[in-house]
Amino acid sequence: MTKYSPSYELLAESLLAQGIDIEAVKAALKTQAVETPSWGYANSGTRFKAFAWPGAAVTTRQKIDDAAVVHKMTGIAPSVAIHIPWDKPEDGDYVAMREYAEEKGVRIGAVNPNVFQDDEYRLGSFGNPSKDVQSRALEHMLECCDIMLRTGSDLLSLWFADGTNYAGQDSLRGRKRRFEDNLRQVYAHLPENGRLLLEYKLFEPAFYSTDVPDWGTSYAFCLKLGERAQVLVDLGHHAQGVNIEQIVAFLLDEGRLGGFHFNNRKYADDDLMVGTVNPFELFLIYCELTAAALGEAEPGHTTARKVAYMIDQSHNIEGKIAPMIFSVLNCQDAYAKSLIVPQGRLAEAQLAGDVLAAHRILVEAFRTDVRPLLAQVRSEMGVPIDPLVTYYSIGYEEQIRKERGVASTSGGYQ
Ligand code: RM4
Ligand code: MN
Ligand code: MN
């Protein structure tokens, strides 16, 4: 018989009493997958200064090495997103990049084109009044579709810095049209099973208007494009007080929630470690996803099961790999808590109009200490029971400090 820790036994007993199938909860936790971003391993950071971290990755192979360590420590971070051209392989060989990742035990996840850093994009990319600049951005997108094929990725993840700073600077309807036309061409070039995920962001770097400012705009574009175009929710891209879980619920029920960029924010696009500012919000978001995945209602059920869970954070003062592990673990914690919500009792309380009871059911799940459960799951998965402590003990941090040294940085990214 398996020997469980006393704290796990206690928790299991109390969950059982609430009718929760703990084996099903553990099975779900074992299949969780959170993608980490290659750019989170490099020196990246705030708008004003990227502080160099000793040992931070510079080459894509180093970023892949680091992502592989995060996966080894947690068991639930099996893929790494790439950003092009930041991750253009030194030798241009994307197939080799894919093989390298696989050798290390991870795979290449979402491909993120970059149409915001070159001088040409001063007035935008797809929204740019110049047809030439639009074509250049489009060409880059098509190159990224090809990179998807070579790396075995099925996600093209788009974020646009496009917008205007001044009233009258450009035609707002004109920019919308340009976006529509160019996005349509990208969509037409997606690999057969590929999905296009369209991120939105309230403001920044443009301050007067942003071409894809909110989920509604992203959703409207996706509807026009076709079924394989879906909205990507970045937790740092909303106004204060926005109910993100409601957006999640709506998009799930419309079959248009494609993925997440997890991070945390207090003011704007702060890109902080996941679940650090508002763990309750993260839990509520997971509650929507879990309820849809466990429920039978379509298209929510199928959509929830295909959601790409990705981290998009830019560490600046707290290190690189350890904070990435911390974020992955916070996703695991939130997911575990969402899995122990007694869905049947919650539905009953809602139907009965018992406001307080319904609220308390959620809060009880949130307040449950799931650490014994996670320790048990990790031990069954054969990964460290305390991934962070183990990470600090394996000497990887010292090794990369020695081998890689301190890379020079500038402001912003890389
Ligand atoms: C943006 C956005 C994108 C990410 C860049 C680096 O704010 O969130 O997803 O690619 O930052
Ligand atoms: Mn993002
Ligand atoms: Mn962002």
Short mmCIF file of C-alpha atoms and ligand atoms in Angstrom, two decimals:
data_model
loop_
_atom_site.label_atom_id
_atom_site.label_comp_id
_atom_site.label_asym_id
_atom_site.label_seq_id
_atom_site.Cartn_x
_atom_site.Cartn_y
_atom_site.Cartn_z
CA MET A 1 0.00 0.00 0.00
CA THR A 2 1.21 3.51 -0.79
CA LYS A 3 2.37 5.40 2.23
CA TYR A 4 0.90 8.90 2.25
CA SER A 5 1.93 11.82 4.41
CA PRO A 6 -0.43 12.52 7.33
CA SER A 7 -1.27 15.94 5.88
CA TYR A 8 -2.19 14.36 2.56
CA GLU A 9 -4.36 11.77 4.31
CA LEU A 10 -6.22 14.53 6.15
CA LEU A 11 -6.77 16.57 3.00
CA ALA A 12 -7.86 13.52 1.01
CA GLU A 13 -10.37 12.66 3.72
CA SER A 14 -11.89 16.11 3.76
CA LEU A 15 -12.07 16.23 -0.05
CA LEU A 16 -13.67 12.81 -0.13
CA ALA A 17 -16.28 14.02 2.35
CA GLN A 18 -17.13 16.78 -0.14
CA GLY A 19 -17.52 14.24 -2.91
CA ILE A 20 -14.30 15.16 -4.71
CA ASP A 21 -12.61 12.36 -6.64
CA ILE A 22 -9.03 12.90 -5.57
CA GLU A 23 -7.62 10.41 -8.06
CA ALA A 24 -9.24 12.38 -10.89
CA VAL A 25 -7.81 15.59 -9.43
CA LYS A 26 -4.33 14.07 -9.37
CA ALA A 27 -4.69 12.74 -12.91
CA ALA A 28 -5.65 16.22 -14.13
CA LEU A 29 -2.72 17.81 -12.31
CA LYS A 30 -0.33 15.37 -13.94
CA THR A 31 -1.38 16.43 -17.41
CA GLN A 32 -1.19 20.18 -16.75
CA ALA A 33 1.14 21.97 -19.15
CA VAL A 34 2.41 25.53 -18.82
CA GLU A 35 4.60 26.93 -21.57
CA THR A 36 7.49 29.18 -20.62
CA PRO A 37 8.78 32.04 -22.81
CA SER A 38 12.30 32.02 -24.21
CA TRP A 39 12.49 35.79 -23.60
CA GLY A 40 11.90 35.30 -19.89
CA TYR A 41 15.29 33.58 -19.61
CA ALA A 42 17.22 36.41 -21.22
CA ASN A 43 17.90 39.80 -19.76
CA SER A 44 14.65 41.59 -20.28
CA GLY A 45 12.69 43.91 -18.18
CA THR A 46 11.05 47.19 -17.60
CA ARG A 47 10.57 50.06 -19.90
CA PHE A 48 13.54 51.95 -18.46
CA LYS A 49 16.28 49.50 -17.69
CA ALA A 50 16.97 45.81 -18.00
CA PHE A 51 19.27 44.85 -15.14
CA ALA A 52 21.70 42.15 -16.16
CA TRP A 53 21.35 38.92 -14.21
CA PRO A 54 24.49 36.81 -13.89
CA GLY A 55 24.11 33.70 -16.01
CA ALA A 56 21.04 34.94 -17.91
CA ALA A 57 20.68 33.19 -21.25
CA VAL A 58 21.84 34.88 -24.42
CA THR A 59 21.57 32.26 -27.15
CA THR A 60 18.42 30.35 -27.96
CA ARG A 61 20.12 27.11 -26.97
CA GLN A 62 20.80 28.55 -23.54
CA LYS A 63 17.15 29.61 -23.27
CA ILE A 64 16.10 26.09 -24.23
CA ASP A 65 18.51 24.65 -21.66
CA ASP A 66 16.91 26.82 -18.98
CA ALA A 67 13.36 25.94 -20.05
CA ALA A 68 14.35 22.27 -19.87
CA VAL A 69 15.54 22.74 -16.28
CA VAL A 70 12.21 24.35 -15.37
CA HIS A 71 10.45 21.35 -16.86
CA LYS A 72 12.74 18.92 -15.08
CA MET A 73 12.02 20.61 -11.74
CA THR A 74 8.25 20.91 -12.19
CA GLY A 75 7.23 18.24 -14.70
CA ILE A 76 4.56 20.56 -16.10
CA ALA A 77 6.47 22.97 -18.35
CA PRO A 78 7.07 20.81 -21.43
CA SER A 79 7.36 23.53 -24.08
CA VAL A 80 9.04 26.85 -24.72
CA ALA A 81 7.68 29.73 -26.79
CA ILE A 82 10.02 31.42 -29.21
CA HIS A 83 10.17 35.04 -30.33
CA ILE A 84 11.48 35.77 -33.82
CA PRO A 85 14.00 37.28 -34.59
CA TRP A 86 15.24 37.17 -30.98
CA ASP A 87 15.38 33.39 -31.33
CA LYS A 88 16.61 33.15 -34.86
CA PRO A 89 19.08 30.26 -34.63
CA GLU A 90 22.71 31.27 -35.12
CA ASP A 91 22.90 28.92 -38.09
CA GLY A 92 19.36 29.54 -39.33
CA ASP A 93 18.51 25.89 -38.83
CA TYR A 94 15.10 25.64 -37.18
CA VAL A 95 14.89 21.88 -37.57
CA ALA A 96 18.11 21.59 -35.57
CA MET A 97 16.61 23.94 -32.98
CA ARG A 98 13.61 21.66 -32.67
CA GLU A 99 15.85 18.60 -32.35
CA TYR A 100 17.97 20.32 -29.74
CA ALA A 101 14.87 21.11 -27.69
CA GLU A 102 13.64 17.54 -27.97
CA GLU A 103 17.02 16.20 -26.89
CA LYS A 104 16.72 18.37 -23.81
CA GLY A 105 13.22 17.06 -23.10
CA VAL A 106 11.10 20.02 -24.19
CA ARG A 107 9.42 21.05 -27.41
CA ILE A 108 9.06 24.33 -29.25
CA GLY A 109 5.71 25.96 -28.51
CA ALA A 110 4.16 29.12 -29.84
CA VAL A 111 6.00 31.12 -32.48
CA ASN A 112 5.83 34.86 -31.72
CA PRO A 113 6.62 37.20 -34.60
CA ASN A 114 8.16 40.53 -33.71
CA VAL A 115 6.87 43.51 -35.66
CA PHE A 116 7.57 46.17 -33.09
CA GLN A 117 11.29 46.66 -32.76
CA ASP A 118 12.62 47.80 -36.09
CA ASP A 119 12.82 51.46 -37.06
CA GLU A 120 10.40 50.82 -39.94
CA TYR A 121 7.66 50.18 -37.39
CA ARG A 122 7.66 53.68 -35.94
CA LEU A 123 4.10 54.17 -37.22
CA GLY A 124 3.09 50.58 -36.78
CA SER A 125 3.23 47.31 -38.71
CA PHE A 126 -0.08 46.07 -40.14
CA GLY A 127 -1.66 49.41 -39.30
CA ASN A 128 1.15 51.43 -40.85
CA PRO A 129 0.01 53.89 -43.54
CA SER A 130 2.85 52.70 -45.76
CA LYS A 131 2.04 49.70 -47.89
CA ASP A 132 5.73 48.83 -47.98
CA VAL A 133 6.00 48.58 -44.22
CA GLN A 134 2.82 46.51 -44.07
CA SER A 135 4.30 44.12 -46.64
CA ARG A 136 7.48 43.84 -44.66
CA ALA A 137 5.51 42.91 -41.54
CA LEU A 138 3.44 40.45 -43.55
CA GLU A 139 6.53 38.84 -44.96
CA HIS A 140 7.87 38.34 -41.45
CA MET A 141 4.58 36.74 -40.40
CA LEU A 142 4.72 34.35 -43.33
CA GLU A 143 8.29 33.47 -42.42
CA CYS A 144 6.97 32.65 -38.93
CA CYS A 145 4.32 30.34 -40.46
CA ASP A 146 7.17 28.52 -42.12
CA ILE A 147 9.08 28.39 -38.82
CA MET A 148 6.00 26.75 -37.29
CA LEU A 149 6.30 23.95 -39.82
CA ARG A 150 9.99 23.46 -39.17
CA THR A 151 9.77 23.55 -35.41
CA GLY A 152 6.59 21.47 -35.20
CA SER A 153 4.67 24.32 -33.60
CA ASP A 154 0.94 24.70 -34.09
CA LEU A 155 0.56 28.19 -32.65
CA LEU A 156 1.24 31.57 -34.15
CA SER A 157 0.93 34.07 -31.35
CA LEU A 158 0.47 37.69 -32.39
CA TRP A 159 0.91 40.86 -30.46
CA PHE A 160 0.95 44.29 -32.08
CA ALA A 161 2.43 47.47 -30.72
CA ASP A 162 0.40 49.33 -33.36
CA GLY A 163 -1.52 52.44 -32.59
CA THR A 164 -1.31 56.21 -32.67
CA ASN A 165 -0.21 58.83 -30.18
CA TYR A 166 -2.27 61.77 -31.36
CA ALA A 167 -5.80 62.45 -32.47
CA GLY A 168 -5.80 62.93 -36.19
CA GLN A 169 -2.46 61.17 -36.64
CA ASP A 170 -4.06 58.50 -38.81
CA SER A 171 -7.44 57.24 -39.92
CA LEU A 172 -8.81 54.88 -37.30
CA ARG A 173 -11.04 53.11 -39.80
CA GLY A 174 -8.18 52.96 -42.26
CA ARG A 175 -5.99 51.24 -39.73
CA LYS A 176 -8.73 48.73 -38.93
CA ARG A 177 -9.05 47.88 -42.62
CA ARG A 178 -5.30 47.42 -43.00
CA PHE A 179 -5.30 45.08 -40.03
CA GLU A 180 -8.14 43.06 -41.46
CA ASP A 181 -6.50 42.68 -44.85
CA ASN A 182 -3.10 41.72 -43.50
CA LEU A 183 -4.43 39.36 -40.84
CA ARG A 184 -6.47 37.61 -43.51
CA GLN A 185 -3.31 36.93 -45.48
CA VAL A 186 -1.54 35.55 -42.44
CA TYR A 187 -4.49 33.31 -41.67
CA ALA A 188 -4.45 31.95 -45.21
CA HIS A 189 -0.83 30.89 -44.75
CA LEU A 190 -1.23 29.10 -41.42
CA PRO A 191 -0.04 25.50 -41.45
CA GLU A 192 -2.92 23.05 -41.73
CA ASN A 193 -3.42 22.40 -38.03
CA GLY A 194 -2.08 25.75 -36.93
CA ARG A 195 -4.00 28.27 -34.88
CA LEU A 196 -3.58 32.02 -34.87
CA LEU A 197 -3.82 33.61 -31.43
CA LEU A 198 -4.46 37.33 -31.33
CA GLU A 199 -3.42 39.26 -28.26
CA TYR A 200 -4.94 42.59 -27.28
CA LYS A 201 -3.59 45.32 -25.06
CA LEU A 202 -5.27 48.35 -23.60
CA PHE A 203 -2.48 50.82 -24.34
CA GLU A 204 1.28 51.10 -24.68
CA PRO A 205 3.40 51.78 -26.57
CA ALA A 206 0.75 53.83 -28.34
CA PHE A 207 -1.17 56.13 -26.06
CA TYR A 208 -3.98 57.71 -28.05
CA SER A 209 -5.29 54.66 -29.88
CA THR A 210 -4.24 51.03 -30.01
CA ASP A 211 -5.23 48.95 -33.01
CA VAL A 212 -6.15 45.84 -31.02
CA PRO A 213 -7.03 47.41 -27.66
CA ASP A 214 -9.42 44.90 -26.14
CA TRP A 215 -10.80 41.38 -26.29
CA GLY A 216 -13.82 42.53 -28.26
CA THR A 217 -11.69 43.86 -31.09
CA SER A 218 -9.55 40.74 -31.09
CA TYR A 219 -12.70 38.59 -31.06
CA ALA A 220 -14.23 40.54 -33.94
CA PHE A 221 -11.10 40.09 -36.05
CA CYS A 222 -10.98 36.39 -35.18
CA LEU A 223 -14.62 35.90 -36.15
CA LYS A 224 -13.89 37.33 -39.58
CA LEU A 225 -10.77 35.23 -40.03
CA GLY A 226 -12.15 31.80 -39.27
CA GLU A 227 -12.34 29.09 -36.64
CA ARG A 228 -8.62 28.70 -36.19
CA ALA A 229 -8.25 32.31 -35.08
CA GLN A 230 -8.71 32.76 -31.36
CA VAL A 231 -8.20 35.39 -28.70
CA LEU A 232 -5.17 35.36 -26.43
CA VAL A 233 -5.65 36.83 -22.96
CA ASP A 234 -2.54 38.41 -21.44
CA LEU A 235 -3.26 39.12 -17.79
CA GLY A 236 -1.30 42.36 -17.91
CA HIS A 237 -3.28 43.97 -20.70
CA HIS A 238 -6.46 45.20 -19.06
CA ALA A 239 -7.67 48.31 -17.33
CA GLN A 240 -7.84 48.30 -13.56
CA GLY A 241 -10.76 46.39 -12.18
CA VAL A 242 -11.66 44.53 -15.37
CA ASN A 243 -13.26 41.17 -14.64
CA ILE A 244 -10.90 38.94 -16.62
CA GLU A 245 -12.61 35.70 -15.62
CA GLN A 246 -15.79 36.96 -17.22
CA ILE A 247 -13.94 37.59 -20.48
CA VAL A 248 -12.55 34.07 -20.18
CA ALA A 249 -16.04 32.63 -19.64
CA PHE A 250 -17.48 34.49 -22.62
CA LEU A 251 -14.70 33.48 -24.98
CA LEU A 252 -14.83 29.86 -23.84
CA ASP A 253 -18.54 29.71 -24.49
CA GLU A 254 -17.98 31.14 -27.97
CA GLY A 255 -15.14 28.73 -28.77
CA ARG A 256 -12.73 31.63 -29.20
CA LEU A 257 -10.44 31.43 -26.22
CA GLY A 258 -7.10 30.35 -27.64
CA GLY A 259 -4.61 30.88 -24.88
CA PHE A 260 -3.13 32.87 -22.05
CA HIS A 261 -0.12 34.95 -21.35
CA PHE A 262 0.15 34.56 -17.62
CA ASN A 263 1.88 37.21 -15.58
CA ASN A 264 0.75 39.65 -12.91
CA ARG A 265 0.30 43.35 -12.78
CA LYS A 266 -0.59 46.07 -10.39
CA TYR A 267 -0.73 49.05 -12.69
CA ALA A 268 -0.12 48.33 -16.36
CA ASP A 269 1.73 45.70 -18.36
CA ASP A 270 4.03 45.01 -15.42
CA ASP A 271 4.93 41.43 -16.46
CA LEU A 272 5.44 40.30 -12.87
CA MET A 273 5.60 36.73 -11.65
CA VAL A 274 2.29 34.91 -12.10
CA GLY A 275 -0.15 35.01 -9.20
CA THR A 276 1.90 37.36 -7.07
CA VAL A 277 -0.29 40.46 -7.02
CA ASN A 278 -3.67 38.79 -7.17
CA PRO A 279 -3.69 35.02 -6.61
CA PHE A 280 -7.46 35.07 -6.15
CA GLU A 281 -7.91 36.39 -9.69
CA LEU A 282 -5.69 33.64 -11.05
CA PHE A 283 -7.76 31.08 -9.16
CA LEU A 284 -11.03 32.49 -10.51
CA ILE A 285 -9.67 32.35 -14.05
CA TYR A 286 -8.71 28.73 -13.54
CA CYS A 287 -12.17 28.07 -12.09
CA GLU A 288 -13.78 29.16 -15.36
CA LEU A 289 -11.41 26.97 -17.38
CA THR A 290 -11.83 23.95 -15.16
CA ALA A 291 -15.61 24.24 -15.03
CA ALA A 292 -15.76 24.43 -18.82
CA ALA A 293 -13.32 21.55 -19.25
CA LEU A 294 -15.20 19.34 -16.80
CA GLY A 295 -18.63 20.33 -18.05
CA GLU A 296 -20.28 18.93 -21.13
CA ALA A 297 -21.49 22.15 -22.75
CA GLU A 298 -19.91 22.79 -26.12
CA PRO A 299 -17.97 24.56 -27.47
CA GLY A 300 -16.67 25.43 -24.00
CA HIS A 301 -15.64 21.87 -23.20
CA THR A 302 -13.49 21.31 -26.29
CA THR A 303 -12.20 24.87 -26.32
CA ALA A 304 -11.04 24.68 -22.70
CA ARG A 305 -9.14 21.50 -23.42
CA LYS A 306 -7.20 23.14 -26.23
CA VAL A 307 -6.29 26.36 -24.43
CA ALA A 308 -2.58 27.16 -24.62
CA TYR A 309 -1.33 28.09 -21.17
CA MET A 310 1.71 30.27 -21.60
CA ILE A 311 3.70 32.49 -19.32
CA ASP A 312 4.73 35.92 -20.59
CA GLN A 313 6.74 37.67 -17.97
CA SER A 314 9.87 39.73 -17.98
CA HIS A 315 11.89 39.37 -14.85
CA ASN A 316 13.97 42.32 -13.99
CA ILE A 317 15.14 42.18 -10.39
CA GLU A 318 14.44 38.64 -9.17
CA GLY A 319 16.56 36.37 -11.32
CA LYS A 320 15.49 34.23 -14.24
CA ILE A 321 14.98 30.51 -13.78
CA ALA A 322 13.86 30.42 -10.16
CA PRO A 323 11.12 33.02 -10.70
CA MET A 324 9.98 31.08 -13.76
CA ILE A 325 9.67 27.97 -11.61
CA PHE A 326 7.79 30.03 -9.04
CA SER A 327 5.31 31.18 -11.69
CA VAL A 328 4.76 27.65 -12.97
CA LEU A 329 4.12 26.49 -9.40
CA ASN A 330 1.62 29.29 -8.84
CA CYS A 331 -0.28 28.12 -11.93
CA GLN A 332 -0.22 24.61 -10.51
CA ASP A 333 -1.55 25.81 -7.16
CA ALA A 334 -4.38 27.79 -8.79
CA TYR A 335 -5.28 24.88 -11.03
CA ALA A 336 -5.32 22.45 -8.11
CA LYS A 337 -7.64 24.73 -6.16
CA SER A 338 -9.99 25.04 -9.12
CA LEU A 339 -10.10 21.24 -9.36
CA ILE A 340 -11.35 20.85 -5.80
CA VAL A 341 -14.34 23.14 -6.26
CA PRO A 342 -17.38 20.92 -5.72
CA GLN A 343 -19.09 21.70 -9.03
CA GLY A 344 -22.36 19.96 -8.10
CA ARG A 345 -22.81 21.78 -4.81
CA LEU A 346 -21.86 25.07 -6.43
CA ALA A 347 -24.47 24.61 -9.15
CA GLU A 348 -27.10 23.78 -6.52
CA ALA A 349 -26.33 26.89 -4.50
CA GLN A 350 -26.44 29.01 -7.64
CA LEU A 351 -29.76 27.55 -8.71
CA ALA A 352 -31.21 28.09 -5.26
CA GLY A 353 -30.10 31.70 -5.42
CA ASP A 354 -28.05 31.21 -2.27
CA VAL A 355 -25.53 33.95 -2.89
CA LEU A 356 -23.47 33.55 0.24
CA ALA A 357 -23.30 29.75 0.02
CA ALA A 358 -22.15 29.89 -3.61
CA HIS A 359 -19.49 32.44 -2.82
CA ARG A 360 -18.30 30.50 0.22
CA ILE A 361 -17.92 27.32 -1.80
CA LEU A 362 -15.43 29.06 -4.08
CA VAL A 363 -13.61 30.79 -1.26
CA GLU A 364 -13.30 27.53 0.68
CA ALA A 365 -11.55 25.92 -2.27
CA PHE A 366 -9.26 28.93 -2.61
CA ARG A 367 -8.34 28.81 1.06
CA THR A 368 -7.61 25.10 1.08
CA ASP A 369 -3.95 24.34 1.57
CA VAL A 370 -3.27 22.11 -1.42
CA ARG A 371 0.46 21.76 -0.74
CA PRO A 372 0.16 18.17 0.58
CA LEU A 373 -1.77 17.25 -2.56
CA LEU A 374 0.85 18.83 -4.81
CA ALA A 375 3.66 17.14 -2.92
CA GLN A 376 1.93 13.80 -3.48
CA VAL A 377 1.36 14.52 -7.18
CA ARG A 378 5.00 15.51 -7.63
CA SER A 379 6.24 12.42 -5.92
CA GLU A 380 4.01 10.28 -8.15
CA MET A 381 5.36 12.16 -11.18
CA GLY A 382 8.94 11.63 -10.09
CA VAL A 383 9.79 15.33 -9.86
CA PRO A 384 11.12 17.18 -6.81
CA ILE A 385 8.58 17.65 -4.05
CA ASP A 386 9.83 21.19 -3.55
CA PRO A 387 11.02 22.26 -7.02
CA LEU A 388 12.44 25.61 -5.92
CA VAL A 389 14.48 24.22 -3.06
CA THR A 390 15.78 21.46 -5.29
CA TYR A 391 16.59 23.96 -8.04
CA TYR A 392 18.77 25.96 -5.67
CA SER A 393 20.53 22.79 -4.59
CA ILE A 394 21.50 21.31 -7.95
CA GLY A 395 24.18 23.88 -8.73
CA TYR A 396 22.75 24.92 -12.11
CA GLU A 397 22.65 28.58 -11.13
CA GLU A 398 26.35 28.55 -10.19
CA GLN A 399 27.21 26.62 -13.32
CA ILE A 400 25.56 29.09 -15.72
CA ARG A 401 26.97 32.05 -13.84
CA LYS A 402 30.40 30.67 -14.39
CA GLU A 403 29.89 29.58 -17.97
CA ARG A 404 27.85 32.48 -19.29
CA GLY A 405 28.97 35.40 -17.17
CA VAL A 406 27.03 38.65 -17.24
CA ALA A 407 25.62 39.65 -20.61
CA SER A 408 25.38 43.33 -21.35
CA THR A 409 21.92 44.86 -21.51
CA SER A 410 20.25 48.03 -22.61
CA GLY A 411 16.79 49.31 -21.88
CA GLY A 412 13.74 47.21 -22.65
CA TYR A 413 14.13 43.78 -24.08
CA GLN A 414 17.44 42.01 -24.55
C1 RM4 B 1 4.10 42.53 -25.09
C2 RM4 B 1 3.14 41.39 -25.29
C3 RM4 B 1 3.71 40.26 -26.08
C4 RM4 B 1 5.16 39.99 -25.86
C5 RM4 B 1 5.96 41.25 -25.75
C6 RM4 B 1 7.40 40.95 -25.42
O1 RM4 B 1 3.67 43.39 -24.09
O2 RM4 B 1 2.65 40.95 -24.07
O3 RM4 B 1 3.01 39.08 -25.84
O4 RM4 B 1 5.56 39.31 -27.01
O5 RM4 B 1 5.40 42.11 -24.79
MN MN B 2 1.86 38.91 -23.93
MN MN B 3 2.46 42.17 -22.25
#
